[in-house]
Amino acid sequence: MADRDPLADFEADTFTSEGKTRRVFRKGTGPGVMVITEVPGITPYVADFARRVVDAGFTVAMPDFIGEAGAPFTYGRTLAAMATVCISSEFTALKRGQASPITDWMRACAKDLHGRCGGPGVGAIGMCLTGGFALAMAVDDTMLAPVLSQPSLPFFAVPGNGRDLGISDEALATVKRRVDDGLEILGMRFEKDLLCPRARFDRLSEEFGDGFIRIEIPDEAANPRGRPRPPHSVVTTDLIDEPGQPTHDALVRCLDFFQEKLAA
């Protein structure tokens, strides 16, 4: 017997912008939230987080653009996805001061989601390599609830990259104006996460002041899941989904943030 499709409860369609067509998994009702997957792709952990967003009263759009949608998390898949990202022209893995080109497609998809769902605007959460995408998308007035979960691009290995935000100076100025007008940005990371260095969150605090809601979680609060590694993924693989756990509290704060900003 074939295994059950782990994404069977989502509706799959496609969205095209600027000649790029990608599959998008959709589910729910209410205002729209883009759930932008981490590597190695839309794992069951990412899909479960999307379902929590749906249960909170939102329509989720989850683009499929990395790895094999629905496949389980493995280190092999993660390394393969990382290698693909590093050589892809759609990601700025090492370059400072610019957004990944794929964020233009994400912005168009978010605008389409707003047109489908209505409401005051949309939210978005990026994770890991896509963690900064929600910041790049915040140049658009329809983006009202950007969440940056362990934003990891550009990679810190290049000197100076640790403080870079993965957007251009022009885009940063636009987002700062929006923050001055009341936009808030939520960020989450583990305290000792080298993939998402503290210097990046320090820069976000410097640029946006009180407009940046900063959540940093002790490493020992992560779900070990038998993996001897530093924790990284706040609301997916390293989540301990139990009341009172710091990662659970971060998940609840994220959902509350969407409700605060998007509820009609």
mmCIF file of C-alpha atoms in Angstrom, residues 4-227:
data_model
loop_
_atom_site.group_PDB
_atom_site.id
_atom_site.type_symbol
_atom_site.label_atom_id
_atom_site.label_comp_id
_atom_site.label_asym_id
_atom_site.label_seq_id
_atom_site.Cartn_x
_atom_site.Cartn_y
_atom_site.Cartn_z
ATOM 1 C CA ARG A 4 -0.645 8.536 2.380
ATOM 2 C CA ASP A 5 0.180 11.834 0.707
ATOM 3 C CA PRO A 6 1.271 14.093 3.617
ATOM 4 C CA LEU A 7 -0.085 17.122 1.732
ATOM 5 C CA ALA A 8 -3.396 15.563 0.654
ATOM 6 C CA ASP A 9 -5.411 18.020 2.730
ATOM 7 C CA PHE A 10 -3.956 20.969 0.787
ATOM 8 C CA GLU A 11 -5.186 22.123 -2.593
ATOM 9 C CA ALA A 12 -2.352 22.317 -5.124
ATOM 10 C CA ASP A 13 -2.431 24.800 -7.980
ATOM 11 C CA THR A 14 0.110 26.965 -9.767
ATOM 12 C CA PHE A 15 1.005 30.623 -9.846
ATOM 13 C CA THR A 16 2.914 32.368 -12.626
ATOM 14 C CA SER A 17 4.755 35.670 -12.494
ATOM 15 C CA GLU A 18 7.403 37.062 -14.841
ATOM 16 C CA GLY A 19 7.580 33.783 -16.717
ATOM 17 C CA LYS A 20 8.099 31.627 -13.606
ATOM 18 C CA THR A 21 5.429 29.054 -12.768
ATOM 19 C CA ARG A 22 5.527 27.268 -9.442
ATOM 20 C CA ARG A 23 3.183 25.001 -7.540
ATOM 21 C CA VAL A 24 1.445 26.520 -4.524
ATOM 22 C CA PHE A 25 -0.267 24.520 -1.781
ATOM 23 C CA ARG A 26 -3.322 26.282 -0.362
ATOM 24 C CA LYS A 27 -5.575 25.641 2.604
ATOM 25 C CA GLY A 28 -7.935 27.515 4.893
ATOM 26 C CA THR A 29 -10.178 30.552 4.973
ATOM 27 C CA GLY A 30 -9.664 34.101 6.155
ATOM 28 C CA PRO A 31 -6.863 36.588 5.490
ATOM 29 C CA GLY A 32 -3.848 35.288 3.604
ATOM 30 C CA VAL A 33 -0.512 34.201 5.044
ATOM 31 C CA MET A 34 2.429 33.061 2.937
ATOM 32 C CA VAL A 35 4.309 30.167 4.530
ATOM 33 C CA ILE A 36 7.690 30.130 2.785
ATOM 34 C CA THR A 37 9.455 26.867 3.421
ATOM 35 C CA GLU A 38 12.926 26.263 4.786
ATOM 36 C CA VAL A 39 15.318 23.642 3.426
ATOM 37 C CA PRO A 40 15.014 20.846 2.517
ATOM 38 C CA GLY A 41 11.502 21.808 1.362
ATOM 39 C CA ILE A 42 7.918 21.398 2.511
ATOM 40 C CA THR A 43 8.579 18.705 5.093
ATOM 41 C CA PRO A 44 5.809 17.348 7.339
ATOM 42 C CA TYR A 45 7.093 19.773 10.005
ATOM 43 C CA VAL A 46 6.552 22.762 7.708
ATOM 44 C CA ALA A 47 3.136 21.437 6.653
ATOM 45 C CA ASP A 48 2.132 21.009 10.308
ATOM 46 C CA PHE A 49 3.095 24.625 11.007
ATOM 47 C CA ALA A 50 0.981 25.713 8.019
ATOM 48 C CA ARG A 51 -1.972 23.803 9.458
ATOM 49 C CA ARG A 52 -1.559 25.691 12.739
ATOM 50 C CA VAL A 53 -1.790 28.944 10.780
ATOM 51 C CA VAL A 54 -4.950 27.660 9.092
ATOM 52 C CA ASP A 55 -6.455 26.632 12.434
ATOM 53 C CA ALA A 56 -5.785 30.176 13.687
ATOM 54 C CA GLY A 57 -8.159 31.509 11.032
ATOM 55 C CA PHE A 58 -6.067 32.136 7.932
ATOM 56 C CA THR A 59 -5.695 31.064 4.324
ATOM 57 C CA VAL A 60 -2.227 29.651 3.756
ATOM 58 C CA ALA A 61 -0.332 29.806 0.471
ATOM 59 C CA MET A 62 2.778 27.614 0.608
ATOM 60 C CA PRO A 63 4.975 27.834 -2.508
ATOM 61 C CA ASP A 64 6.856 24.716 -3.589
ATOM 62 C CA PHE A 65 10.301 25.662 -4.891
ATOM 63 C CA ILE A 66 12.873 23.683 -2.903
ATOM 64 C CA GLY A 67 13.304 19.913 -2.784
ATOM 65 C CA GLU A 68 10.497 17.349 -2.844
ATOM 66 C CA ALA A 69 7.238 18.553 -1.323
ATOM 67 C CA GLY A 70 5.994 16.260 1.421
ATOM 68 C CA ALA A 71 9.264 14.350 1.820
ATOM 69 C CA PRO A 72 10.543 13.896 5.377
ATOM 70 C CA PHE A 73 13.362 15.924 6.871
ATOM 71 C CA THR A 74 16.762 14.271 6.417
ATOM 72 C CA TYR A 75 20.299 15.629 6.500
ATOM 73 C CA GLY A 76 20.899 14.252 3.006
ATOM 74 C CA ARG A 77 17.949 16.180 1.578
ATOM 75 C CA THR A 78 19.019 19.271 3.489
ATOM 76 C CA LEU A 79 22.549 19.197 2.077
ATOM 77 C CA ALA A 80 21.241 18.604 -1.447
ATOM 78 C CA ALA A 81 18.830 21.526 -1.140
ATOM 79 C CA MET A 82 21.558 23.784 0.249
ATOM 80 C CA ALA A 83 23.818 22.930 -2.676
ATOM 81 C CA THR A 84 21.038 23.743 -5.133
ATOM 82 C CA VAL A 85 20.351 27.083 -3.458
ATOM 83 C CA CYS A 86 24.026 28.051 -3.452
ATOM 84 C CA ILE A 87 24.332 27.700 -7.232
ATOM 85 C CA SER A 88 20.875 29.030 -8.100
ATOM 86 C CA SER A 89 20.667 32.498 -9.633
ATOM 87 C CA GLU A 90 17.412 33.029 -7.707
ATOM 88 C CA PHE A 91 19.124 33.116 -4.304
ATOM 89 C CA THR A 92 21.793 35.509 -3.044
ATOM 90 C CA ALA A 93 23.562 33.093 -0.746
ATOM 91 C CA LEU A 94 26.750 35.125 -0.362
ATOM 92 C CA LYS A 95 26.183 38.612 -1.771
ATOM 93 C CA ARG A 96 25.484 41.511 0.552
ATOM 94 C CA GLY A 97 23.007 44.336 0.095
ATOM 95 C CA GLN A 98 20.497 42.672 -2.195
ATOM 96 C CA ALA A 99 17.417 40.496 -1.975
ATOM 97 C CA SER A 100 17.189 37.085 -3.601
ATOM 98 C CA PRO A 101 15.576 37.510 -7.044
ATOM 99 C CA ILE A 102 12.949 34.918 -6.136
ATOM 100 C CA THR A 103 11.448 37.424 -3.687
ATOM 101 C CA ASP A 104 9.950 39.298 -6.677
ATOM 102 C CA TRP A 105 7.917 36.184 -7.454
ATOM 103 C CA MET A 106 6.995 35.878 -3.763
ATOM 104 C CA ARG A 107 5.771 39.484 -3.702
ATOM 105 C CA ALA A 108 3.567 38.846 -6.724
ATOM 106 C CA CYS A 109 2.208 35.660 -5.133
ATOM 107 C CA ALA A 110 1.416 37.579 -1.931
ATOM 108 C CA LYS A 111 -0.462 40.236 -3.902
ATOM 109 C CA ASP A 112 -2.422 37.494 -5.661
ATOM 110 C CA LEU A 113 -3.194 35.930 -2.270
ATOM 111 C CA HIS A 114 -4.513 39.255 -1.003
ATOM 112 C CA GLY A 115 -6.722 39.539 -4.091
ATOM 113 C CA ARG A 116 -8.126 36.064 -3.441
ATOM 114 C CA CYS A 117 -8.695 36.470 0.311
ATOM 115 C CA GLY A 118 -9.374 40.173 0.825
ATOM 116 C CA GLY A 119 -8.906 41.643 4.262
ATOM 117 C CA PRO A 120 -6.575 44.470 5.255
ATOM 118 C CA GLY A 121 -3.480 42.752 3.876
ATOM 119 C CA VAL A 122 -1.381 39.607 4.121
ATOM 120 C CA GLY A 123 1.266 38.101 6.355
ATOM 121 C CA ALA A 124 4.333 36.028 5.548
ATOM 122 C CA ILE A 125 6.838 33.901 7.390
ATOM 123 C CA GLY A 126 10.179 32.935 5.924
ATOM 124 C CA MET A 127 12.369 30.312 7.566
ATOM 125 C CA CYS A 128 16.096 29.629 7.400
ATOM 126 C CA LEU A 129 17.311 30.440 3.866
ATOM 127 C CA THR A 130 13.989 32.165 3.198
ATOM 128 C CA GLY A 131 13.858 33.841 6.610
ATOM 129 C CA GLY A 132 14.618 37.274 5.209
ATOM 130 C CA PHE A 133 12.126 37.020 2.365
ATOM 131 C CA ALA A 134 9.319 38.476 4.481
ATOM 132 C CA LEU A 135 11.484 41.551 5.072
ATOM 133 C CA ALA A 136 12.049 42.016 1.343
ATOM 134 C CA MET A 137 8.299 41.579 0.783
ATOM 135 C CA ALA A 138 7.566 44.303 3.351
ATOM 136 C CA VAL A 139 8.267 46.999 0.746
ATOM 137 C CA ASP A 140 4.666 46.390 -0.385
ATOM 138 C CA ASP A 141 1.863 48.085 1.524
ATOM 139 C CA THR A 142 -0.187 44.884 1.495
ATOM 140 C CA MET A 143 2.415 43.110 3.657
ATOM 141 C CA LEU A 144 1.213 43.823 7.178
ATOM 142 C CA ALA A 145 2.671 40.940 9.198
ATOM 143 C CA PRO A 146 6.235 39.974 8.192
ATOM 144 C CA VAL A 147 7.850 37.236 10.293
ATOM 145 C CA LEU A 148 11.552 36.401 10.054
ATOM 146 C CA SER A 149 12.257 32.968 11.499
ATOM 147 C CA GLN A 150 16.007 32.308 11.779
ATOM 148 C CA PRO A 151 16.884 34.363 8.645
ATOM 149 C CA SER A 152 20.123 32.868 7.303
ATOM 150 C CA LEU A 153 20.977 34.683 4.049
ATOM 151 C CA PRO A 154 23.486 35.870 3.162
ATOM 152 C CA PHE A 155 25.638 33.208 4.809
ATOM 153 C CA PHE A 156 27.723 34.515 7.679
ATOM 154 C CA ALA A 157 30.873 32.698 6.461
ATOM 155 C CA VAL A 158 31.825 35.715 4.329
ATOM 156 C CA PRO A 159 33.180 38.555 6.511
ATOM 157 C CA GLY A 160 30.557 41.248 6.986
ATOM 158 C CA ASN A 161 27.634 39.070 5.982
ATOM 159 C CA GLY A 162 26.506 38.449 9.562
ATOM 160 C CA ARG A 163 24.967 41.927 9.833
ATOM 161 C CA ASP A 164 23.496 41.968 6.339
ATOM 162 C CA LEU A 165 19.696 41.856 6.046
ATOM 163 C CA GLY A 166 19.405 40.465 2.534
ATOM 164 C CA ILE A 167 17.793 43.559 1.008
ATOM 165 C CA SER A 168 19.018 46.623 -0.853
ATOM 166 C CA ASP A 169 19.557 49.996 0.782
ATOM 167 C CA GLU A 170 16.590 51.361 -1.197
ATOM 168 C CA ALA A 171 14.304 48.568 0.021
ATOM 169 C CA LEU A 172 15.559 49.017 3.578
ATOM 170 C CA ALA A 173 14.687 52.719 3.438
ATOM 171 C CA THR A 174 11.184 51.857 2.241
ATOM 172 C CA VAL A 175 10.641 49.355 5.054
ATOM 173 C CA LYS A 176 11.984 51.850 7.610
ATOM 174 C CA ARG A 177 9.426 54.395 6.427
ATOM 175 C CA ARG A 178 6.712 51.803 6.833
ATOM 176 C CA VAL A 179 7.952 50.972 10.339
ATOM 177 C CA ASP A 180 7.851 54.679 11.178
ATOM 178 C CA ASP A 181 4.206 54.566 10.055
ATOM 179 C CA GLY A 182 3.412 51.639 12.349
ATOM 180 C CA LEU A 183 4.560 48.433 10.636
ATOM 181 C CA GLU A 184 6.039 45.859 13.017
ATOM 182 C CA ILE A 185 8.384 42.990 12.154
ATOM 183 C CA LEU A 186 8.644 39.805 14.211
ATOM 184 C CA GLY A 187 11.928 37.896 14.371
ATOM 185 C CA MET A 188 12.760 34.564 16.010
ATOM 186 C CA ARG A 189 16.043 32.704 16.502
ATOM 187 C CA PHE A 190 17.920 30.476 18.923
ATOM 188 C CA GLU A 191 20.499 32.369 20.977
ATOM 189 C CA LYS A 192 23.601 30.553 19.699
ATOM 190 C CA ASP A 193 22.439 29.867 16.144
ATOM 191 C CA LEU A 194 25.428 30.549 13.874
ATOM 192 C CA LEU A 195 23.356 30.232 10.707
ATOM 193 C CA CYS A 196 21.298 33.179 11.929
ATOM 194 C CA PRO A 197 23.927 35.182 13.818
ATOM 195 C CA ARG A 198 23.092 37.518 16.653
ATOM 196 C CA ALA A 199 24.698 40.355 14.670
ATOM 197 C CA ARG A 200 21.834 40.150 12.172
ATOM 198 C CA PHE A 201 19.233 40.610 14.906
ATOM 199 C CA ASP A 202 21.295 43.416 16.402
ATOM 200 C CA ARG A 203 21.188 45.150 13.010
ATOM 201 C CA LEU A 204 17.428 44.634 12.760
ATOM 202 C CA SER A 205 17.022 46.217 16.196
ATOM 203 C CA GLU A 206 19.250 49.127 15.190
ATOM 204 C CA GLU A 207 17.365 49.771 11.966
ATOM 205 C CA PHE A 208 13.797 49.321 13.221
ATOM 206 C CA GLY A 209 13.968 50.036 16.942
ATOM 207 C CA ASP A 210 10.779 49.088 18.759
ATOM 208 C CA GLY A 211 9.291 48.135 15.392
ATOM 209 C CA PHE A 212 11.343 44.931 15.524
ATOM 210 C CA ILE A 213 9.880 42.387 17.940
ATOM 211 C CA ARG A 214 12.836 40.223 18.908
ATOM 212 C CA ILE A 215 12.440 36.677 20.206
ATOM 213 C CA GLU A 216 15.590 34.738 21.136
ATOM 214 C CA ILE A 217 15.331 31.283 22.648
ATOM 215 C CA PRO A 218 17.925 29.399 24.747
ATOM 216 C CA ASP A 219 19.436 26.523 22.794
ATOM 217 C CA GLU A 220 18.595 24.051 25.540
ATOM 218 C CA ALA A 221 14.882 24.783 24.983
ATOM 219 C CA ALA A 222 14.955 23.133 21.557
ATOM 220 C CA ASN A 223 13.511 19.742 20.763
ATOM 221 C CA PRO A 224 16.574 17.478 20.355
ATOM 222 C CA ARG A 225 14.759 14.825 18.294
ATOM 223 C CA GLY A 226 17.871 12.687 18.670
ATOM 224 C CA ARG A 227 19.989 15.035 16.559
#
